[in-house]
Structures are given as structure tokens and as C-alpha cells.
Amino acid sequence: TLPAPRTLSPVETRHMAPALRPTGLRGGLLSWDGRLSDDARLVTALARTAAAHGARVLTRARALRLDGDGALVRDELTGGETRVRARTVVNATGVWAGGLVGDIRLRPSRGTHLVLRSEDLGSLTAGLHIPIPGEANRFVLVLPQGDGRVYVGLTDEPVDGGIPDVPEVPETDIGFLLDVLCSTLDVPLGRDDVIGAFAGLRPLLDTAADADGGRTADISRKHAVLTSAEGVVTVVGGKLTTYRRMAQDAVDAAVRSRGLPAAPCRTASLPLVGAARPSRLAALEAPRRLVRRYGTEAPAVHALGLADPDLARPVVPGHPVTGAELLWAVRHEGALDEGDLLDRRTRIGLVPQDREAALAAAGEALRRAADQPTAP
Ligand SMILES: Cc1cc2nc3c(=O)[nH]c(=O)nc-3n(C[C@H](O)[C@H](O)[C@H](O)COP(=O)(O)OP(=O)(O)OC[C@H]3O[C@@H](n4cnc5c(N)ncnc54)[C@H](O)[C@@H]3O)c2cc1C
């Protein structure tokens, strides 16, 4: 359904990315990718869809130990521990998977993104792939977010030692990304223009073929499903874009290993909460930005702002997220505190200054939801 890739003249290229350095620019290649609005919204929609089909979703529940018959789980809010019994257990804890099941050997690789203000990069109407000097097939991506921010990333650096809950961003990563950016752009960009930075750890599988100390950038991104001697099924590696296939393979393995009865897999035709055909989405009476983020639920989010104009306003100047979205996240998306609202339901928290400015609005959304828990 996407247009075919095509070449662009130098003039067209500069029209889409005025900040590109004109010297030596011979044109561009236009292709289509990266249309995910916000991965936090995808994950939230996925959890809610699972809940609608009978899943029990518990946040703040840390698995301390796994075996084929269940898990020892700690409630991170109260510190209480409890044993959960299960007919089958899947370990899908990403880069942390090796901490729960022995014999899972990972080579974590840090991917860092910078956050810049769109206005500092000219009016970018497309993302950019900037070749990394001296590398054959590696690029730094410049990804406009449509919310006044642009992400620039990402690095691929092996990480040794323990796996932190939230990886830190070293200054060397920031310097590297800025250098690549400045190799191609005609705008002065320095450390002060970096308004935020974040990193994630890729759970790359350390297969025998990769174990010779090669670069993490060269390790396969394919996923693997491994069943331990105790019967715990681990799914690891992979991509966000292949999440359904990963889940299907993991559940198939779990069903097989425990001899469980199961109906045929339905994931190929199961829509997420809020999904609909483009024609139906186009007819919804709500701002387009909300439709992109909430699909068919956008009118309900929009209605909160219509009922109370305070909720229709952005919670931080220069960033589009409104109070209505925060309230929606508490009432319908299981957000429990300011961190959930600013870091895991919206992306406000990627810029520390914006996070600070939005804390009061997040607190207000939590209070409102507590005062009116049954409101629509
Ligand atoms: C920097 C970076 C860039 C990427 N870029 C892309 C891309 O462009 N395209 C793409 O398709 N994919 C990309 N990926 C890959 C994609 O993010 C992963 O494939 C995907 O997140 C894997 O999902 P997962 O559910 O297996 O693991 P995760 O998303 O890591 O989820 C694991 C979850 O388990 C939880 N957890 C951990 N330990 C415990 C415990 N003991 N008890 C309970 N819960 C626990 C964690 O809190 C986490 O929520 C990228 C990954 C990184 C790190």
C-alpha cells in the first residue's frame, strides 16, 4: 500500500530536507519506512488488546525466579513476594532474559538516540539516512517525530557487565552521533542543541558463530525460541516489527512442550484496540494527531478535552500531549504514577526539562482519576 521508492533531484531533496549541505549533493532516494507513531502507544495497545481477550496484565511485578510450573514474583510497590503457579511459562524479558534462565547467552548492544528540536534542523518533511563515514552499510537515522522533536540515532556498541534497568548514555555516543550529523548537514549543531538522549539494549543472541568477538552490529537480529531443561520457554532477540511472529513461535513452543490443548493461532488476523480501516479512521471526528495515536478511541480522548477545556491544552509548551491524554492513560491504560505517564505512556520524559515542567499536570491527572474513578 506504500508508494514505490524513487529518486529525487537535488532540488527536490533540498526541498524535503533544507538543512542538507548542498555542496556535492547529487540527489536523493525516497523510500517509505518508520511510520510507527510511538512505540509506547503500540505496547500499551497490545497489552490492552491482550486484556480484552482474557489476559491478566500486571505491571510492577518482577519475576525473581522461573521454573516450568510457575514463578516467584515480587510486587515492586509493596515488596511482597508470591508464588504464581502456571501450566506453562514464557520468559520474554528481552535483554534481561539471561538473568532468569541459565544457558541464555546474550551480547547486549547499546543503541543511543539523541533528541533535538525540529526547528534546529530546518523543516524536515522526511527522515534521513546518513551514511556513517568509513562504514559500508551503516547509517545514522534522523527521524522527525511530528511533535517538535527529532530523534537522531543510533549507535551499536557492545555492553559488558550487568544489565541496568535503564542504560545510561555516555558522552562518547552523543559526540559520535553529532559528528555524523554534522558531516552532512549545513546547520551548526553542538552539544547544547541536544535536549535529551536515551538508550536501549538490544538482546542479541550470542550464537557460536558470533562468539569470536565480532562487532555487535554484525550479529543477526533474528529471534530465537529456546526451551530449558525445566520447561521454561524463552523468546529473545528479534525486532519490534516481528513481534507477532515472535509471540506465535513462543506460544507454539510452550503449548508443544507441555502438551497443552490449544486452538489454531489467530494472531495474523487479530486487530489491536483502536485499529480500523483507513477509510473509517479518516471519518473519525477527532484531531488527526489523536487518530494516529489512538485510532478509533481518538474521539473518546478528544471528548475529555471538549468537556473540560483545561484538559484540551498541551501540558508542556511546544509539545502536543494534552491533559486529556494523561487522564486517559490513568483511567484506561493502567498508568500508576508520574513516571508511567511521562515515560511509558507518552514520550514527554525524553527531554528532562519538559519532564520537569509536566510533573504537576501528571500529578493532577492522577488526582482527578482518583476523585472520579468511574467517569468515562
Ligand atoms: C536501541 C534499540 C533499537 C531498536 N530498533 C528497532 C527498530 O528500528 N525496529 C525494530 O523492529 N526493532 C528494533 N529494536 C528491537 C525491539 O525493540 C525489540 O525487538 C523488542 O523490544 C523486543 O521485545 P521483547 O518484548 O522481546 O523485549 P523488551 O521490549 O525488552 O521487553 C522485555 C520486558 O520484560 C520486562 N522485564 C525484564 N525483567 C523482568 C523480570 N524479572 N520480571 C518481569 N518483567 C521483566 C522489562 O521491563 C520489559 O518490559 C530495537 C531495540 C533497541 C534496544
PDB file of C-alpha atoms in Angstrom, residues 39-279:
ATOM      1  CA  ASP A  39       6.329   2.526  20.352  1.00  0.00           C
ATOM      2  CA  ALA A  40       4.886   3.226  23.825  1.00  0.00           C
ATOM      3  CA  ARG A  41       1.434   3.518  22.242  1.00  0.00           C
ATOM      4  CA  LEU A  42       1.941   0.225  20.391  1.00  0.00           C
ATOM      5  CA  VAL A  43       2.911  -1.634  23.554  1.00  0.00           C
ATOM      6  CA  THR A  44       0.023  -0.135  25.550  1.00  0.00           C
ATOM      7  CA  ALA A  45      -2.477  -1.044  22.823  1.00  0.00           C
ATOM      8  CA  LEU A  46      -1.057  -4.544  22.680  1.00  0.00           C
ATOM      9  CA  ALA A  47      -1.402  -5.057  26.456  1.00  0.00           C
ATOM     10  CA  ARG A  48      -4.983  -3.743  26.403  1.00  0.00           C
ATOM     11  CA  THR A  49      -5.854  -5.992  23.454  1.00  0.00           C
ATOM     12  CA  ALA A  50      -4.488  -8.971  25.359  1.00  0.00           C
ATOM     13  CA  ALA A  51      -6.553  -7.935  28.402  1.00  0.00           C
ATOM     14  CA  ALA A  52      -9.673  -7.783  26.221  1.00  0.00           C
ATOM     15  CA  HIS A  53      -9.005 -11.413  25.279  1.00  0.00           C
ATOM     16  CA  GLY A  54      -8.635 -12.540  28.879  1.00  0.00           C
ATOM     17  CA  ALA A  55      -5.006 -11.792  29.769  1.00  0.00           C
ATOM     18  CA  ARG A  56      -4.261 -10.510  33.257  1.00  0.00           C
ATOM     19  CA  VAL A  57      -1.694  -7.717  32.862  1.00  0.00           C
ATOM     20  CA  LEU A  58       0.328  -6.847  35.978  1.00  0.00           C
ATOM     21  CA  THR A  59       2.838  -4.024  35.958  1.00  0.00           C
ATOM     22  CA  ARG A  60       5.357  -3.593  38.798  1.00  0.00           C
ATOM     23  CA  ALA A  61       5.524  -7.391  39.147  1.00  0.00           C
ATOM     24  CA  ARG A  62       9.116  -8.592  38.924  1.00  0.00           C
ATOM     25  CA  ALA A  63       9.779 -12.274  38.312  1.00  0.00           C
ATOM     26  CA  LEU A  64      12.569 -13.299  40.665  1.00  0.00           C
ATOM     27  CA  ARG A  65      12.756 -16.975  39.699  1.00  0.00           C
ATOM     28  CA  LEU A  66      11.156 -19.078  36.973  1.00  0.00           C
ATOM     29  CA  ASP A  67      10.600 -22.771  36.514  1.00  0.00           C
ATOM     30  CA  GLY A  68       8.357 -24.837  34.277  1.00  0.00           C
ATOM     31  CA  ASP A  69       5.480 -24.686  36.792  1.00  0.00           C
ATOM     32  CA  GLY A  70       5.419 -21.003  37.636  1.00  0.00           C
ATOM     33  CA  ALA A  71       7.337 -18.086  39.065  1.00  0.00           C
ATOM     34  CA  LEU A  72       8.311 -16.362  42.267  1.00  0.00           C
ATOM     35  CA  VAL A  73       7.095 -12.792  41.778  1.00  0.00           C
ATOM     36  CA  ARG A  74       7.742  -9.637  43.784  1.00  0.00           C
ATOM     37  CA  ASP A  75       5.237  -6.781  43.917  1.00  0.00           C
ATOM     38  CA  GLU A  76       7.570  -3.819  43.418  1.00  0.00           C
ATOM     39  CA  LEU A  77       5.105  -1.457  45.136  1.00  0.00           C
ATOM     40  CA  THR A  78       4.753  -3.366  48.395  1.00  0.00           C
ATOM     41  CA  GLY A  79       7.814  -5.615  48.340  1.00  0.00           C
ATOM     42  CA  GLY A  80       5.541  -8.637  48.905  1.00  0.00           C
ATOM     43  CA  GLU A  81       6.553 -11.896  47.228  1.00  0.00           C
ATOM     44  CA  THR A  82       4.217 -14.542  45.949  1.00  0.00           C
ATOM     45  CA  ARG A  83       4.433 -17.811  44.056  1.00  0.00           C
ATOM     46  CA  VAL A  84       2.387 -17.917  40.838  1.00  0.00           C
ATOM     47  CA  ARG A  85       1.526 -21.379  39.553  1.00  0.00           C
ATOM     48  CA  ALA A  86       1.174 -21.880  35.813  1.00  0.00           C
ATOM     49  CA  ARG A  87       0.697 -24.646  33.285  1.00  0.00           C
ATOM     50  CA  THR A  88       3.409 -23.124  31.144  1.00  0.00           C
ATOM     51  CA  VAL A  89       5.905 -20.278  31.496  1.00  0.00           C
ATOM     52  CA  VAL A  90       7.315 -17.980  28.809  1.00  0.00           C
ATOM     53  CA  ASN A  91      10.326 -15.808  29.572  1.00  0.00           C
ATOM     54  CA  ALA A  92      10.035 -12.737  27.311  1.00  0.00           C
ATOM     55  CA  THR A  93      12.166 -10.349  29.330  1.00  0.00           C
ATOM     56  CA  GLY A  94      14.302  -9.065  26.473  1.00  0.00           C
ATOM     57  CA  VAL A  95      17.876  -8.207  27.379  1.00  0.00           C
ATOM     58  CA  TRP A  96      17.213  -9.352  30.972  1.00  0.00           C
ATOM     59  CA  ALA A  97      16.246 -12.908  29.853  1.00  0.00           C
ATOM     60  CA  GLY A  98      19.600 -14.462  30.825  1.00  0.00           C
ATOM     61  CA  GLY A  99      19.085 -13.396  34.468  1.00  0.00           C
ATOM     62  CA  LEU A 100      16.086 -15.727  34.784  1.00  0.00           C
ATOM     63  CA  VAL A 101      17.105 -18.745  32.722  1.00  0.00           C
ATOM     64  CA  GLY A 102      20.630 -20.133  32.656  1.00  0.00           C
ATOM     65  CA  ASP A 103      22.228 -21.053  29.332  1.00  0.00           C
ATOM     66  CA  ILE A 104      20.839 -17.953  27.583  1.00  0.00           C
ATOM     67  CA  ARG A 105      23.950 -16.171  26.390  1.00  0.00           C
ATOM     68  CA  LEU A 106      23.365 -12.604  25.209  1.00  0.00           C
ATOM     69  CA  ARG A 107      25.680  -9.966  23.802  1.00  0.00           C
ATOM     70  CA  PRO A 108      23.824  -6.771  24.681  1.00  0.00           C
ATOM     71  CA  SER A 109      24.381  -3.844  22.369  1.00  0.00           C
ATOM     72  CA  ARG A 110      23.606  -0.255  23.322  1.00  0.00           C
ATOM     73  CA  GLY A 111      21.590   1.851  20.904  1.00  0.00           C
ATOM     74  CA  THR A 112      21.585   5.564  21.738  1.00  0.00           C
ATOM     75  CA  HIS A 113      19.278   8.207  20.284  1.00  0.00           C
ATOM     76  CA  LEU A 114      19.596  11.986  20.646  1.00  0.00           C
ATOM     77  CA  VAL A 115      16.577  14.270  20.909  1.00  0.00           C
ATOM     78  CA  LEU A 116      16.846  17.588  19.059  1.00  0.00           C
ATOM     79  CA  ARG A 117      14.317  20.341  18.442  1.00  0.00           C
ATOM     80  CA  SER A 118      12.846  20.232  14.916  1.00  0.00           C
ATOM     81  CA  GLU A 119      13.382  23.953  14.450  1.00  0.00           C
ATOM     82  CA  ASP A 120      17.153  23.446  14.717  1.00  0.00           C
ATOM     83  CA  LEU A 121      17.147  21.132  11.682  1.00  0.00           C
ATOM     84  CA  GLY A 122      15.081  23.207   9.250  1.00  0.00           C
ATOM     85  CA  SER A 123      11.683  21.989   8.077  1.00  0.00           C
ATOM     86  CA  LEU A 124      12.368  18.283   7.568  1.00  0.00           C
ATOM     87  CA  THR A 125       9.421  16.613   5.842  1.00  0.00           C
ATOM     88  CA  ALA A 126      11.148  13.233   5.682  1.00  0.00           C
ATOM     89  CA  GLY A 127      13.603  11.250   7.723  1.00  0.00           C
ATOM     90  CA  LEU A 128      17.228  10.937   6.639  1.00  0.00           C
ATOM     91  CA  HIS A 129      19.666   8.040   6.407  1.00  0.00           C
ATOM     92  CA  ILE A 130      23.138   9.489   6.851  1.00  0.00           C
ATOM     93  CA  PRO A 131      25.970   7.081   5.968  1.00  0.00           C
ATOM     94  CA  ILE A 132      28.491   6.615   8.761  1.00  0.00           C
ATOM     95  CA  PRO A 133      31.850   7.704   7.319  1.00  0.00           C
ATOM     96  CA  GLY A 134      34.172   4.750   6.765  1.00  0.00           C
ATOM     97  CA  GLU A 135      31.413   2.111   7.138  1.00  0.00           C
ATOM     98  CA  ALA A 136      29.987   0.139   4.217  1.00  0.00           C
ATOM     99  CA  ASN A 137      26.367  -0.302   5.219  1.00  0.00           C
ATOM    100  CA  ARG A 138      25.645   1.573   8.435  1.00  0.00           C
ATOM    101  CA  PHE A 139      23.629   4.739   8.797  1.00  0.00           C
ATOM    102  CA  VAL A 140      22.574   7.295  11.359  1.00  0.00           C
ATOM    103  CA  LEU A 141      18.849   7.930  11.071  1.00  0.00           C
ATOM    104  CA  VAL A 142      17.251  11.336  11.505  1.00  0.00           C
ATOM    105  CA  LEU A 143      13.612  10.759  12.448  1.00  0.00           C
ATOM    106  CA  PRO A 144      11.172  13.704  12.733  1.00  0.00           C
ATOM    107  CA  GLN A 145       8.516  12.839  15.340  1.00  0.00           C
ATOM    108  CA  GLY A 146       5.856  15.365  14.383  1.00  0.00           C
ATOM    109  CA  ASP A 147       5.821  16.728  17.936  1.00  0.00           C
ATOM    110  CA  GLY A 148       8.509  19.365  17.640  1.00  0.00           C
ATOM    111  CA  ARG A 149      11.262  16.818  18.229  1.00  0.00           C
ATOM    112  CA  VAL A 150      13.634  14.869  16.027  1.00  0.00           C
ATOM    113  CA  TYR A 151      15.370  11.666  17.103  1.00  0.00           C
ATOM    114  CA  VAL A 152      18.867  11.022  15.809  1.00  0.00           C
ATOM    115  CA  GLY A 153      20.302   7.573  16.215  1.00  0.00           C
ATOM    116  CA  LEU A 154      21.581   5.132  16.704  1.00  0.00           C
ATOM    117  CA  THR A 155      24.732   3.635  17.991  1.00  0.00           C
ATOM    118  CA  ASP A 156      25.555  -0.056  18.140  1.00  0.00           C
ATOM    119  CA  GLU A 157      28.029  -0.553  20.981  1.00  0.00           C
ATOM    120  CA  PRO A 158      28.700  -3.809  22.841  1.00  0.00           C
ATOM    121  CA  VAL A 159      27.978  -3.578  26.572  1.00  0.00           C
ATOM    122  CA  ASP A 160      29.807  -5.646  29.157  1.00  0.00           C
ATOM    123  CA  GLY A 161      28.853  -6.350  32.745  1.00  0.00           C
ATOM    124  CA  GLY A 162      25.437  -6.211  34.425  1.00  0.00           C
ATOM    125  CA  ILE A 163      22.262  -5.090  32.712  1.00  0.00           C
ATOM    126  CA  PRO A 164      20.868  -1.912  34.303  1.00  0.00           C
ATOM    127  CA  ASP A 165      17.112  -1.202  34.417  1.00  0.00           C
ATOM    128  CA  VAL A 166      17.739   1.987  32.423  1.00  0.00           C
ATOM    129  CA  PRO A 167      21.029   2.222  30.495  1.00  0.00           C
ATOM    130  CA  GLU A 168      22.958   5.462  30.697  1.00  0.00           C
ATOM    131  CA  VAL A 169      24.039   7.424  27.662  1.00  0.00           C
ATOM    132  CA  PRO A 170      27.793   8.055  27.557  1.00  0.00           C
ATOM    133  CA  GLU A 171      29.060  11.370  26.169  1.00  0.00           C
ATOM    134  CA  THR A 172      31.035   9.408  23.546  1.00  0.00           C
ATOM    135  CA  ASP A 173      27.750   8.224  21.971  1.00  0.00           C
ATOM    136  CA  ILE A 174      26.449  11.803  21.868  1.00  0.00           C
ATOM    137  CA  GLY A 175      29.666  13.066  20.266  1.00  0.00           C
ATOM    138  CA  PHE A 176      29.646  10.266  17.671  1.00  0.00           C
ATOM    139  CA  LEU A 177      26.059  10.950  16.575  1.00  0.00           C
ATOM    140  CA  LEU A 178      26.634  14.709  16.411  1.00  0.00           C
ATOM    141  CA  ASP A 179      29.759  14.188  14.288  1.00  0.00           C
ATOM    142  CA  VAL A 180      27.900  12.021  11.757  1.00  0.00           C
ATOM    143  CA  LEU A 181      25.041  14.503  11.641  1.00  0.00           C
ATOM    144  CA  CYS A 182      27.342  17.429  11.069  1.00  0.00           C
ATOM    145  CA  SER A 183      29.150  15.555   8.267  1.00  0.00           C
ATOM    146  CA  THR A 184      26.077  16.056   6.082  1.00  0.00           C
ATOM    147  CA  LEU A 185      24.055  18.979   7.415  1.00  0.00           C
ATOM    148  CA  ASP A 186      24.635  22.637   6.803  1.00  0.00           C
ATOM    149  CA  VAL A 187      23.344  23.835  10.171  1.00  0.00           C
ATOM    150  CA  PRO A 188      25.541  24.471  13.194  1.00  0.00           C
ATOM    151  CA  LEU A 189      24.701  21.826  15.792  1.00  0.00           C
ATOM    152  CA  GLY A 190      26.528  21.395  19.074  1.00  0.00           C
ATOM    153  CA  ARG A 191      26.182  19.677  22.439  1.00  0.00           C
ATOM    154  CA  ASP A 192      23.857  22.445  23.692  1.00  0.00           C
ATOM    155  CA  ASP A 193      21.332  21.611  20.972  1.00  0.00           C
ATOM    156  CA  VAL A 194      20.904  18.087  22.352  1.00  0.00           C
ATOM    157  CA  ILE A 195      17.834  18.461  24.576  1.00  0.00           C
ATOM    158  CA  GLY A 196      17.614  14.798  25.509  1.00  0.00           C
ATOM    159  CA  ALA A 197      19.163  11.399  24.900  1.00  0.00           C
ATOM    160  CA  PHE A 198      18.072   7.841  25.561  1.00  0.00           C
ATOM    161  CA  ALA A 199      19.495   4.373  25.106  1.00  0.00           C
ATOM    162  CA  GLY A 200      18.194   0.826  24.919  1.00  0.00           C
ATOM    163  CA  LEU A 201      19.990  -2.512  24.987  1.00  0.00           C
ATOM    164  CA  ARG A 202      19.437  -4.925  22.122  1.00  0.00           C
ATOM    165  CA  PRO A 203      19.173  -8.528  23.351  1.00  0.00           C
ATOM    166  CA  LEU A 204      21.403 -10.040  20.684  1.00  0.00           C
ATOM    167  CA  LEU A 205      21.911 -13.778  20.938  1.00  0.00           C
ATOM    168  CA  ASP A 206      25.468 -14.920  21.346  1.00  0.00           C
ATOM    169  CA  THR A 207      25.468 -17.843  18.943  1.00  0.00           C
ATOM    170  CA  ALA A 208      28.560 -19.948  18.381  1.00  0.00           C
ATOM    171  CA  ALA A 209      29.102 -18.191  15.057  1.00  0.00           C
ATOM    172  CA  ASP A 210      29.103 -14.778  16.760  1.00  0.00           C
ATOM    173  CA  ALA A 211      31.210 -15.785  19.724  1.00  0.00           C
ATOM    174  CA  ASP A 212      34.512 -14.821  18.095  1.00  0.00           C
ATOM    175  CA  GLY A 213      34.293 -11.294  19.443  1.00  0.00           C
ATOM    176  CA  GLY A 214      32.969  -9.764  16.200  1.00  0.00           C
ATOM    177  CA  ARG A 215      31.052  -6.472  16.181  1.00  0.00           C
ATOM    178  CA  THR A 216      27.535  -6.456  17.641  1.00  0.00           C
ATOM    179  CA  ALA A 217      26.409  -4.578  14.517  1.00  0.00           C
ATOM    180  CA  ASP A 218      27.062  -7.755  12.541  1.00  0.00           C
ATOM    181  CA  ILE A 219      25.053 -10.133  14.789  1.00  0.00           C
ATOM    182  CA  SER A 220      21.762 -11.386  13.367  1.00  0.00           C
ATOM    183  CA  ARG A 221      18.590  -9.654  14.589  1.00  0.00           C
ATOM    184  CA  LYS A 222      16.553 -12.839  14.131  1.00  0.00           C
ATOM    185  CA  HIS A 223      14.659 -14.094  17.172  1.00  0.00           C
ATOM    186  CA  ALA A 224      15.141 -17.444  18.841  1.00  0.00           C
ATOM    187  CA  VAL A 225      12.858 -19.602  20.968  1.00  0.00           C
ATOM    188  CA  LEU A 226      14.652 -21.835  23.457  1.00  0.00           C
ATOM    189  CA  THR A 227      13.124 -24.336  25.895  1.00  0.00           C
ATOM    190  CA  SER A 228      15.147 -25.011  29.050  1.00  0.00           C
ATOM    191  CA  ALA A 229      15.523 -28.409  30.699  1.00  0.00           C
ATOM    192  CA  GLU A 230      12.996 -27.226  33.330  1.00  0.00           C
ATOM    193  CA  GLY A 231      10.471 -26.414  30.601  1.00  0.00           C
ATOM    194  CA  VAL A 232      10.671 -22.594  30.564  1.00  0.00           C
ATOM    195  CA  VAL A 233      10.287 -21.213  27.043  1.00  0.00           C
ATOM    196  CA  THR A 234      12.457 -18.154  26.360  1.00  0.00           C
ATOM    197  CA  VAL A 235      11.901 -15.897  23.354  1.00  0.00           C
ATOM    198  CA  VAL A 236      14.694 -13.457  22.703  1.00  0.00           C
ATOM    199  CA  GLY A 237      16.261 -11.296  20.004  1.00  0.00           C
ATOM    200  CA  GLY A 238      14.062 -10.241  17.116  1.00  0.00           C
ATOM    201  CA  LYS A 239      12.545  -6.929  16.156  1.00  0.00           C
ATOM    202  CA  LEU A 240       9.534  -4.875  17.106  1.00  0.00           C
ATOM    203  CA  THR A 241       8.303  -5.354  13.557  1.00  0.00           C
ATOM    204  CA  THR A 242       8.267  -9.138  14.008  1.00  0.00           C
ATOM    205  CA  TYR A 243       6.610  -9.166  17.441  1.00  0.00           C
ATOM    206  CA  ARG A 244       3.602 -11.226  16.349  1.00  0.00           C
ATOM    207  CA  ARG A 245       5.761 -13.905  14.780  1.00  0.00           C
ATOM    208  CA  MET A 246       7.919 -13.989  17.921  1.00  0.00           C
ATOM    209  CA  ALA A 247       4.827 -14.414  20.106  1.00  0.00           C
ATOM    210  CA  GLN A 248       3.370 -17.100  17.843  1.00  0.00           C
ATOM    211  CA  ASP A 249       6.588 -19.115  17.856  1.00  0.00           C
ATOM    212  CA  ALA A 250       6.928 -18.787  21.660  1.00  0.00           C
ATOM    213  CA  VAL A 251       3.333 -19.834  22.371  1.00  0.00           C
ATOM    214  CA  ASP A 252       3.575 -22.735  19.917  1.00  0.00           C
ATOM    215  CA  ALA A 253       6.715 -23.938  21.727  1.00  0.00           C
ATOM    216  CA  ALA A 254       5.066 -23.548  25.142  1.00  0.00           C
ATOM    217  CA  VAL A 255       1.976 -25.481  24.038  1.00  0.00           C
ATOM    218  CA  ARG A 256       4.126 -28.197  22.498  1.00  0.00           C
ATOM    219  CA  SER A 257       6.500 -28.604  25.418  1.00  0.00           C
ATOM    220  CA  ARG A 258       3.671 -29.041  27.975  1.00  0.00           C
ATOM    221  CA  GLY A 259       1.259 -30.937  25.711  1.00  0.00           C
ATOM    222  CA  LEU A 260      -1.482 -28.308  26.233  1.00  0.00           C
ATOM    223  CA  PRO A 261      -4.724 -28.172  24.272  1.00  0.00           C
ATOM    224  CA  ALA A 262      -4.828 -25.102  22.011  1.00  0.00           C
ATOM    225  CA  ALA A 263      -6.942 -23.705  19.198  1.00  0.00           C
ATOM    226  CA  PRO A 264      -5.230 -22.604  15.965  1.00  0.00           C
ATOM    227  CA  CYS A 265      -3.243 -19.362  16.265  1.00  0.00           C
ATOM    228  CA  ARG A 266      -5.299 -16.225  15.462  1.00  0.00           C
ATOM    229  CA  THR A 267      -2.659 -13.520  15.592  1.00  0.00           C
ATOM    230  CA  ALA A 268      -2.474 -12.994  11.816  1.00  0.00           C
ATOM    231  CA  SER A 269      -5.977 -11.529  11.730  1.00  0.00           C
ATOM    232  CA  LEU A 270      -6.380 -10.110  15.242  1.00  0.00           C
ATOM    233  CA  PRO A 271      -6.572  -6.292  15.286  1.00  0.00           C
ATOM    234  CA  LEU A 272      -5.246  -4.173  18.160  1.00  0.00           C
ATOM    235  CA  VAL A 273      -7.544  -1.968  20.248  1.00  0.00           C
ATOM    236  CA  GLY A 274      -8.247   1.148  18.167  1.00  0.00           C
ATOM    237  CA  ALA A 275      -7.353  -0.393  14.808  1.00  0.00           C
ATOM    238  CA  ALA A 276      -9.647   0.169  11.802  1.00  0.00           C
ATOM    239  CA  ARG A 277      -9.558   0.527   8.044  1.00  0.00           C
ATOM    240  CA  PRO A 278      -8.053   3.827   6.801  1.00  0.00           C
ATOM    241  CA  SER A 279     -11.484   4.954   5.471  1.00  0.00           C
TER     242      SER A 279
END
